[in-house]
PDB file of C-alpha atoms in Angstrom:
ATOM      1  CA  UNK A 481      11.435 -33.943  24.856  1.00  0.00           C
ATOM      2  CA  UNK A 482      14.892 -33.820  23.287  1.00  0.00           C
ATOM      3  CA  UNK A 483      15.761 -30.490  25.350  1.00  0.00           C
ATOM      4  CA  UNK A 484      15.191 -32.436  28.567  1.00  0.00           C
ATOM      5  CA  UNK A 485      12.985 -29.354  29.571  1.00  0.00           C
ATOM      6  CA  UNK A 486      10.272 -30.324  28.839  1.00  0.00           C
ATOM      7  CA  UNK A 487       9.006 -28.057  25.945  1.00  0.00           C
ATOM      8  CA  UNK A 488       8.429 -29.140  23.211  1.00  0.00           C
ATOM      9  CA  UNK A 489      11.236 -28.350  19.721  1.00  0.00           C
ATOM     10  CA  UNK A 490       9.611 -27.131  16.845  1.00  0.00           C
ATOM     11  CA  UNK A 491      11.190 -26.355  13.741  1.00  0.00           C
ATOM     12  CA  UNK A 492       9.490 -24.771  10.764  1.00  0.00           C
ATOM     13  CA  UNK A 493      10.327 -24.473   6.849  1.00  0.00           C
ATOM     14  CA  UNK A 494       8.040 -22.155   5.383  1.00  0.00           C
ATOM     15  CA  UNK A 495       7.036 -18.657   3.721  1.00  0.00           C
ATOM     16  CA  UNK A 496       5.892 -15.260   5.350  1.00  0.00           C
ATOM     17  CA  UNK A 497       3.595 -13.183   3.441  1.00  0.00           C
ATOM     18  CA  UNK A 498       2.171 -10.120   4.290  1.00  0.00           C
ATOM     19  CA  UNK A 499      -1.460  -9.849   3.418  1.00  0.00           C
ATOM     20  CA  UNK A 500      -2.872  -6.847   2.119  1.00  0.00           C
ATOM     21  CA  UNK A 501      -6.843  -7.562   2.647  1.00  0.00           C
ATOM     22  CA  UNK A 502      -9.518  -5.376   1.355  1.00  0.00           C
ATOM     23  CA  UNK A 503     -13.068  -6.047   2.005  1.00  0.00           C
ATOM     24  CA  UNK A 504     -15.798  -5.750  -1.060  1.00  0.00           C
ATOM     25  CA  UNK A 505     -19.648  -6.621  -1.199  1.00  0.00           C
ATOM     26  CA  UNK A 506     -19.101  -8.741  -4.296  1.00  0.00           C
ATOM     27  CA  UNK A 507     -15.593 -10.513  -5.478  1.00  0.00           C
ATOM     28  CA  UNK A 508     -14.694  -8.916  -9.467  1.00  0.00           C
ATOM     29  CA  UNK A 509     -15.350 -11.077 -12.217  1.00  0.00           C
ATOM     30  CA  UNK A 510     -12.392 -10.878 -15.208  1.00  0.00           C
ATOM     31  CA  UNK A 511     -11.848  -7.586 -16.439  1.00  0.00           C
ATOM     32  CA  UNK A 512     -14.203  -5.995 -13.492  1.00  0.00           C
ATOM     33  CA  UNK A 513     -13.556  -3.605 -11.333  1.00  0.00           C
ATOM     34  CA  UNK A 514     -14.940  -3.335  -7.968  1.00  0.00           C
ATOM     35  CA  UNK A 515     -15.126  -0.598  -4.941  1.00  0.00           C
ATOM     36  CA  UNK A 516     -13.747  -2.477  -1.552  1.00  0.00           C
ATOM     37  CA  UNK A 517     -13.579  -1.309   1.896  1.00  0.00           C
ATOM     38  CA  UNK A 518      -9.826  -0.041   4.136  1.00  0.00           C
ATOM     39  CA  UNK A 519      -6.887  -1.995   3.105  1.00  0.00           C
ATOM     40  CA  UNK A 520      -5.507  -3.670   6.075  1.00  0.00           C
ATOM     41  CA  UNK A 521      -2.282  -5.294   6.136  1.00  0.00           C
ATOM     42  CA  UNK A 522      -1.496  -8.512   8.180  1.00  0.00           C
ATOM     43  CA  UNK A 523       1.104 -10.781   8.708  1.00  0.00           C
ATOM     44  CA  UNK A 524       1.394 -13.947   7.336  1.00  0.00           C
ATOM     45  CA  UNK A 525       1.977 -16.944   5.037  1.00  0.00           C
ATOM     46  CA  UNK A 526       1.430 -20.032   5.934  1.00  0.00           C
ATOM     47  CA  UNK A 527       4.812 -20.944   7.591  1.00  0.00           C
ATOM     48  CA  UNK A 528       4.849 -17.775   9.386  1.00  0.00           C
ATOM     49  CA  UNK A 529       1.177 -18.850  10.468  1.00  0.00           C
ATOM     50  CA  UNK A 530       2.609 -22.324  11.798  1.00  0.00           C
ATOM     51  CA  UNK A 531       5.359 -20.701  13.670  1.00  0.00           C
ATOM     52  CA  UNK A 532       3.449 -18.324  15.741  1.00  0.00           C
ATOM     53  CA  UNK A 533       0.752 -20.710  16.441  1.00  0.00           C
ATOM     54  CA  UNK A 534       3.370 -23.320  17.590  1.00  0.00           C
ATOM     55  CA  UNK A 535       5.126 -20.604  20.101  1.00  0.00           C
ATOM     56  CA  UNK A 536       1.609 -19.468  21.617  1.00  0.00           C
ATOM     57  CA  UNK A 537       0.580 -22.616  22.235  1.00  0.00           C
ATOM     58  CA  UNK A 538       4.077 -23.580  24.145  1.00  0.00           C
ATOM     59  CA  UNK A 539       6.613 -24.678  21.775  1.00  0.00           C
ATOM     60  CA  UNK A 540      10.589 -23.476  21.079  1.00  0.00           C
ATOM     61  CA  UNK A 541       9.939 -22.584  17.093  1.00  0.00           C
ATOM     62  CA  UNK A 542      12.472 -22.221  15.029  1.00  0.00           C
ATOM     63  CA  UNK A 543      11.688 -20.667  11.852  1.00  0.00           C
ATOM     64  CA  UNK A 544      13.691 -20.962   8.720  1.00  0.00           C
ATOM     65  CA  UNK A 545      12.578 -18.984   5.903  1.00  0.00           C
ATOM     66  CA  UNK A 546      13.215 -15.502   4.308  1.00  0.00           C
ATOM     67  CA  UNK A 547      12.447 -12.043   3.899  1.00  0.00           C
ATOM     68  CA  UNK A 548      13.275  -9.335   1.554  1.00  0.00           C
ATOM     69  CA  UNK A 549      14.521  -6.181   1.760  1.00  0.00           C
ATOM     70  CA  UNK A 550      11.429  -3.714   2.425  1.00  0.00           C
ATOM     71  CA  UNK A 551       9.463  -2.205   4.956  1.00  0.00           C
ATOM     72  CA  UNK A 552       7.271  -5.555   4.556  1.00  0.00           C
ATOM     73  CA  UNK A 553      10.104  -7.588   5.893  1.00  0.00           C
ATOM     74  CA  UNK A 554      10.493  -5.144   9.238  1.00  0.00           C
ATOM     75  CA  UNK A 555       6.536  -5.756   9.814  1.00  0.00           C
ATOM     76  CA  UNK A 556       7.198  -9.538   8.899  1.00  0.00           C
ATOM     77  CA  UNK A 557       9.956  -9.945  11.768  1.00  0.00           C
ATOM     78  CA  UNK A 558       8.250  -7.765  14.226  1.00  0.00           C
ATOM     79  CA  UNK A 559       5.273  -9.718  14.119  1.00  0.00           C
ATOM     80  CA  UNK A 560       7.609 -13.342  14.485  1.00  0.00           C
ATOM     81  CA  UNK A 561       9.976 -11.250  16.832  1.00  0.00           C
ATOM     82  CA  UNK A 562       6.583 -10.404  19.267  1.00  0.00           C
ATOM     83  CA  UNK A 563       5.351 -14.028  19.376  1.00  0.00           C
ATOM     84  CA  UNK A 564       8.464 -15.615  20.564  1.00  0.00           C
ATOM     85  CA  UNK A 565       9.779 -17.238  17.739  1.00  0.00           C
ATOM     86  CA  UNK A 566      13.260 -17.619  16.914  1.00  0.00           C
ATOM     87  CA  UNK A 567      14.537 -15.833  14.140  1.00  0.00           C
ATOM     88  CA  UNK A 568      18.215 -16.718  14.022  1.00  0.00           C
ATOM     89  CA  UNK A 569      17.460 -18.407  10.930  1.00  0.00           C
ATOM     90  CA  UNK A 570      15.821 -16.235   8.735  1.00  0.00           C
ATOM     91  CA  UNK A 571      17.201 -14.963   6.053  1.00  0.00           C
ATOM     92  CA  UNK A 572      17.253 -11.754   4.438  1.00  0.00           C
ATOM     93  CA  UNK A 573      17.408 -11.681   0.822  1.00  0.00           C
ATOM     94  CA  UNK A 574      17.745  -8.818  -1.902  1.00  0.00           C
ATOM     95  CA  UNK A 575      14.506  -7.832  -3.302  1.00  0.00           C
ATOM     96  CA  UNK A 576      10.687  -7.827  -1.927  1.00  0.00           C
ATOM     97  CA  UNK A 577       9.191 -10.051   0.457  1.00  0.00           C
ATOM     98  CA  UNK A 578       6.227 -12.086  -0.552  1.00  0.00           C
ATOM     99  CA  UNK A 579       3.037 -10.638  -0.678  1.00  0.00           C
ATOM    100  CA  UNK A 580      -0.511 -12.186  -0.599  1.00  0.00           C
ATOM    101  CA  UNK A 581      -3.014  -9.777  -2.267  1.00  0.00           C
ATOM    102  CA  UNK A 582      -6.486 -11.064  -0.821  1.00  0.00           C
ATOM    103  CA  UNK A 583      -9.908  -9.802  -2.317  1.00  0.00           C
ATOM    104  CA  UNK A 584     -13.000 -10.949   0.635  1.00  0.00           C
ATOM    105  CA  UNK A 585     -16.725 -10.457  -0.098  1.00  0.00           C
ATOM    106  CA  UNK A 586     -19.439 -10.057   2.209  1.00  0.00           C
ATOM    107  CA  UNK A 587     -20.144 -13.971   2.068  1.00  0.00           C
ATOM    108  CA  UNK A 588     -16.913 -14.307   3.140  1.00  0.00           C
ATOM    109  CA  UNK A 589     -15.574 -15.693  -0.425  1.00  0.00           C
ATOM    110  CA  UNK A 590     -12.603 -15.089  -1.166  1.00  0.00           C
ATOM    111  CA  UNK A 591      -9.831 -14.199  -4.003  1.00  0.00           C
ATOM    112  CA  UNK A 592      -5.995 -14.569  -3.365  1.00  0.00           C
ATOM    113  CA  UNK A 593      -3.021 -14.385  -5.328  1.00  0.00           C
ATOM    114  CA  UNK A 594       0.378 -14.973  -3.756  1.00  0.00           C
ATOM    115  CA  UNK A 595       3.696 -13.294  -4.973  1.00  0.00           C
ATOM    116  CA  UNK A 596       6.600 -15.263  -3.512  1.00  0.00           C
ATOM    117  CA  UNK A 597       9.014 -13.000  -3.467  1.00  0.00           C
ATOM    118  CA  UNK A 598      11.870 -13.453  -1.112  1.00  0.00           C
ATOM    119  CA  UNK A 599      10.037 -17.080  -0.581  1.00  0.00           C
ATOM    120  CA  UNK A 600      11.262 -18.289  -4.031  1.00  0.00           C
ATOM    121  CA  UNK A 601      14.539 -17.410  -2.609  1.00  0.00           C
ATOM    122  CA  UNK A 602      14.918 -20.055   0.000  1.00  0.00           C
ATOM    123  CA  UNK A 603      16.740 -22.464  -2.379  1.00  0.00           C
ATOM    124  CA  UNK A 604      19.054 -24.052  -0.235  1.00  0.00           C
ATOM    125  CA  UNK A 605      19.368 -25.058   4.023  1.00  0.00           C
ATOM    126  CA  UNK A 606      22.870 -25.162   5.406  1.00  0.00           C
ATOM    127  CA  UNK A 607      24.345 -26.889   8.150  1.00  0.00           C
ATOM    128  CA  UNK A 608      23.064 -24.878  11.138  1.00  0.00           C
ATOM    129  CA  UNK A 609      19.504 -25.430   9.592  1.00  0.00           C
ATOM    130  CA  UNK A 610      19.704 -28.887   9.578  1.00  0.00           C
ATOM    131  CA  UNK A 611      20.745 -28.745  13.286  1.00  0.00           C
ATOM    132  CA  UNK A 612      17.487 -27.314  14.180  1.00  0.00           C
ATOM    133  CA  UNK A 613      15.598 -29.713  11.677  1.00  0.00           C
ATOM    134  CA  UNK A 614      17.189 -32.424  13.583  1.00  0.00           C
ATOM    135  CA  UNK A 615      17.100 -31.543  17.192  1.00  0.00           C
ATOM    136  CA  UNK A 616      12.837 -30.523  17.028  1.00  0.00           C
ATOM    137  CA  UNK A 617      10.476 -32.834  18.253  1.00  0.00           C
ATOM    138  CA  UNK A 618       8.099 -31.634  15.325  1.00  0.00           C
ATOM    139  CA  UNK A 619       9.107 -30.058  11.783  1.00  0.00           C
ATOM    140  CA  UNK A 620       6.306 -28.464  10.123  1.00  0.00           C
ATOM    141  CA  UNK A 621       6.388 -27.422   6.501  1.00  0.00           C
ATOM    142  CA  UNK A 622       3.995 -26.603   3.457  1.00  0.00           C
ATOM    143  CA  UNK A 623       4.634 -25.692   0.042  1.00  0.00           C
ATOM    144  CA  UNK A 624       5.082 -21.893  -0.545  1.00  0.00           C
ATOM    145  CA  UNK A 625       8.879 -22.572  -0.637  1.00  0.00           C
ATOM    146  CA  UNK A 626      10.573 -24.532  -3.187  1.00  0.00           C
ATOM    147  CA  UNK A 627       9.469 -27.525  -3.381  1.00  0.00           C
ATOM    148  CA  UNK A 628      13.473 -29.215  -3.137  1.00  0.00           C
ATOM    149  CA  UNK A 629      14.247 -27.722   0.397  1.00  0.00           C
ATOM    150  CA  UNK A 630      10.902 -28.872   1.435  1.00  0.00           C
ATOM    151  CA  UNK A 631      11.881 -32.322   0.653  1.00  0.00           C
ATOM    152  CA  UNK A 632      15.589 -31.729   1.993  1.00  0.00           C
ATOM    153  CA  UNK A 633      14.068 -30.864   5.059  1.00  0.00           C
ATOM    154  CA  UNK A 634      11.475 -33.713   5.338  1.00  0.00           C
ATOM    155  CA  UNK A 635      14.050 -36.253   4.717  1.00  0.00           C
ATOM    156  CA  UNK A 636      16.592 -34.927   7.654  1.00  0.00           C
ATOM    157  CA  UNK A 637      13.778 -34.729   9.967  1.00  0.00           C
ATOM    158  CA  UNK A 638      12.907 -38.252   9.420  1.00  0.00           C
ATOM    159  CA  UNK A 639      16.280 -39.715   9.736  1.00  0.00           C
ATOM    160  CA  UNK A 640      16.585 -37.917  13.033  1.00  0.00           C
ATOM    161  CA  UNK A 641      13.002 -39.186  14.336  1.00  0.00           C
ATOM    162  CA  UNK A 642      11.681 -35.781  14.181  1.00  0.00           C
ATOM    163  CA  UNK A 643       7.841 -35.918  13.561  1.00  0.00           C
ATOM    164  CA  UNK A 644       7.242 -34.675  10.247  1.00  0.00           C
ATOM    165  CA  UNK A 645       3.832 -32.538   9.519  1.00  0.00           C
ATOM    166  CA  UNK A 646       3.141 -31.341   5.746  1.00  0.00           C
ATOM    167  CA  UNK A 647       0.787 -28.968   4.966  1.00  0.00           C
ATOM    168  CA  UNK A 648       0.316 -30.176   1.083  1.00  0.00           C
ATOM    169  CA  UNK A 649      -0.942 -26.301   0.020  1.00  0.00           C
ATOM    170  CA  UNK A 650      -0.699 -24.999  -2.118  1.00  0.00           C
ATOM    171  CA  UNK A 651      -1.952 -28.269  -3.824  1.00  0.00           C
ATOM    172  CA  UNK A 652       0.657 -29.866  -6.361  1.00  0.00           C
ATOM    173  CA  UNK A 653       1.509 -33.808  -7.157  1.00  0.00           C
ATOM    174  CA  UNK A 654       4.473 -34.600  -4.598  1.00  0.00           C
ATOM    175  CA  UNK A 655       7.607 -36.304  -5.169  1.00  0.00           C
ATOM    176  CA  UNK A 656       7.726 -40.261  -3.398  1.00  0.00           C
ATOM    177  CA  UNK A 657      10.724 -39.107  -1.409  1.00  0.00           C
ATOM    178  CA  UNK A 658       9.364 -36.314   0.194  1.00  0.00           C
ATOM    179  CA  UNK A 659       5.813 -38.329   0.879  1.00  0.00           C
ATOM    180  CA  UNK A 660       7.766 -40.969   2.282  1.00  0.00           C
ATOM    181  CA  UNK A 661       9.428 -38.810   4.777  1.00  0.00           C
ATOM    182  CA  UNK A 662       6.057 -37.691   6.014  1.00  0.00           C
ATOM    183  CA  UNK A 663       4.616 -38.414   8.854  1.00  0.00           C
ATOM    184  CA  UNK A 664       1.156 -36.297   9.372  1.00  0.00           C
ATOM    185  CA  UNK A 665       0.034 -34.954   5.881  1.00  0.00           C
ATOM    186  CA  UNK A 666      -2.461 -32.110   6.223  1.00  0.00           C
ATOM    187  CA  UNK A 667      -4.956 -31.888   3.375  1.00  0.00           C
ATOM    188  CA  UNK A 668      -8.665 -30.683   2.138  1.00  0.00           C
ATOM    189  CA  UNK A 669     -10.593 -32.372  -0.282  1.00  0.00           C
ATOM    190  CA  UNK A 670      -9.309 -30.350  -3.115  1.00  0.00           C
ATOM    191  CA  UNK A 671      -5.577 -30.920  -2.224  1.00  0.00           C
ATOM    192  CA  UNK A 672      -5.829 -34.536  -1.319  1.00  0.00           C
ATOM    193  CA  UNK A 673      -7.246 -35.360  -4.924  1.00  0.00           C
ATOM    194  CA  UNK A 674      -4.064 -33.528  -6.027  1.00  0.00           C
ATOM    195  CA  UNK A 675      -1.900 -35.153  -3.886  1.00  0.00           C
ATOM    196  CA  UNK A 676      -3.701 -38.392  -4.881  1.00  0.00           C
ATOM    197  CA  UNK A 677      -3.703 -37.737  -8.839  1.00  0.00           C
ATOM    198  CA  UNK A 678      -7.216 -37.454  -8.736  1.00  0.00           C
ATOM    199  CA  UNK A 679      -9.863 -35.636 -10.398  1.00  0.00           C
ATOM    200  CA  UNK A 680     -11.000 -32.630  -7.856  1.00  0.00           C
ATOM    201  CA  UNK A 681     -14.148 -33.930  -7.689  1.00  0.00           C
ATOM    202  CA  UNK A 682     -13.457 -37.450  -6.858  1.00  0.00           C
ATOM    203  CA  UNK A 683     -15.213 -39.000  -4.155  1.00  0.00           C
TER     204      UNK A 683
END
């Protein structure tokens, strides 16, 4: 590994959300209103996802991302802060952190609709970030950031030799310079027919 210790660098460009999760025996169709179970609130997004998983399993994560300035944001860091990942590079950033309001039925269906917040605001990586792109063994990234430091990210990490892992979701077509900076390109069926320029339903 490029520490010499033997533990493996991870970097990681991405969102946290905090999911506010409510339980209901059917999912509303437009313009219904349902009864659900407790609202429970959980940290996430999919970055912030990455990152912890990378840190339990072993790994020196650095995350670069942002929060807002709420009470979401303190449950956002805690729950980073608690798994071991390093937070010297987050950012916080006037207004409310993102939010994923998720709607789950008893089939386990669900419904979710993400508001960025503080997420749309990581529009630019500075110098210090781009040390930590290029001294991981592993930069992992997805697309609930803007799209442009995604890419500005990718394409440091493969001039260094870092190992570049995209999570392509939420699905959208993707610039050539940022595919060919990828190395592993996560996908389902849906968001590889995206990727692809495909119908969904394309074999």
């Amino acid at each position: 590994m490029r520490s010499g210790s033997g533990q493996v660098r991870v970097a990681v460009v991405g969102s946290a959300n905090l999911d506010l999760v409510v339980s209901t025996p059917t999912l509303p169709r437009p313009g219904e209103t349902v009864l659900g179970g407790a609202l429970r609130t959980i940290p996430g997004g999919k970055g912030a996802n990455q990152a912890v998983a990378a840190t339990r399993a072993g790994a020196r994560c650095d995350f670069l991302g942002a929060v807002g300035r709420d009470g979401f944001a303190d449950q956002l860091r805690a729950n980073l802060a608690d798994a071991g990942v390093d937070l010297r590079r987050l950012r916080t950033v006037p207004g409310p952190s993102g939010v994923a309001l998720i709607a789950v039925d008893a089939d386990a269906e669900n419904l979710i609709v993400v508001a960025p917040g503080a997420n749309a605001e990581l529009t630019s990586l500075d110098a210090d970030d781009r040390a930590a792109v290029v001294a991981a063994d592993v930069l992992l990234c997805q697309l609930e950031v803007p799209l442009p430091v995604v890419t500005q990210a990718a394409r440091w990490g493969r001039s260094a030799g870092t190992t570049v892992v995209l999570n392509a979701a939420p699905a959208r077509r993707l610039p050539a310079e940022l595919l060919d900076a990828v190395d592993v390109l996560v996908v389902n069926q849906v968001e590889a027919a995206t990727v692809a320029g495909l119908a969904a339903d394309t074999a």
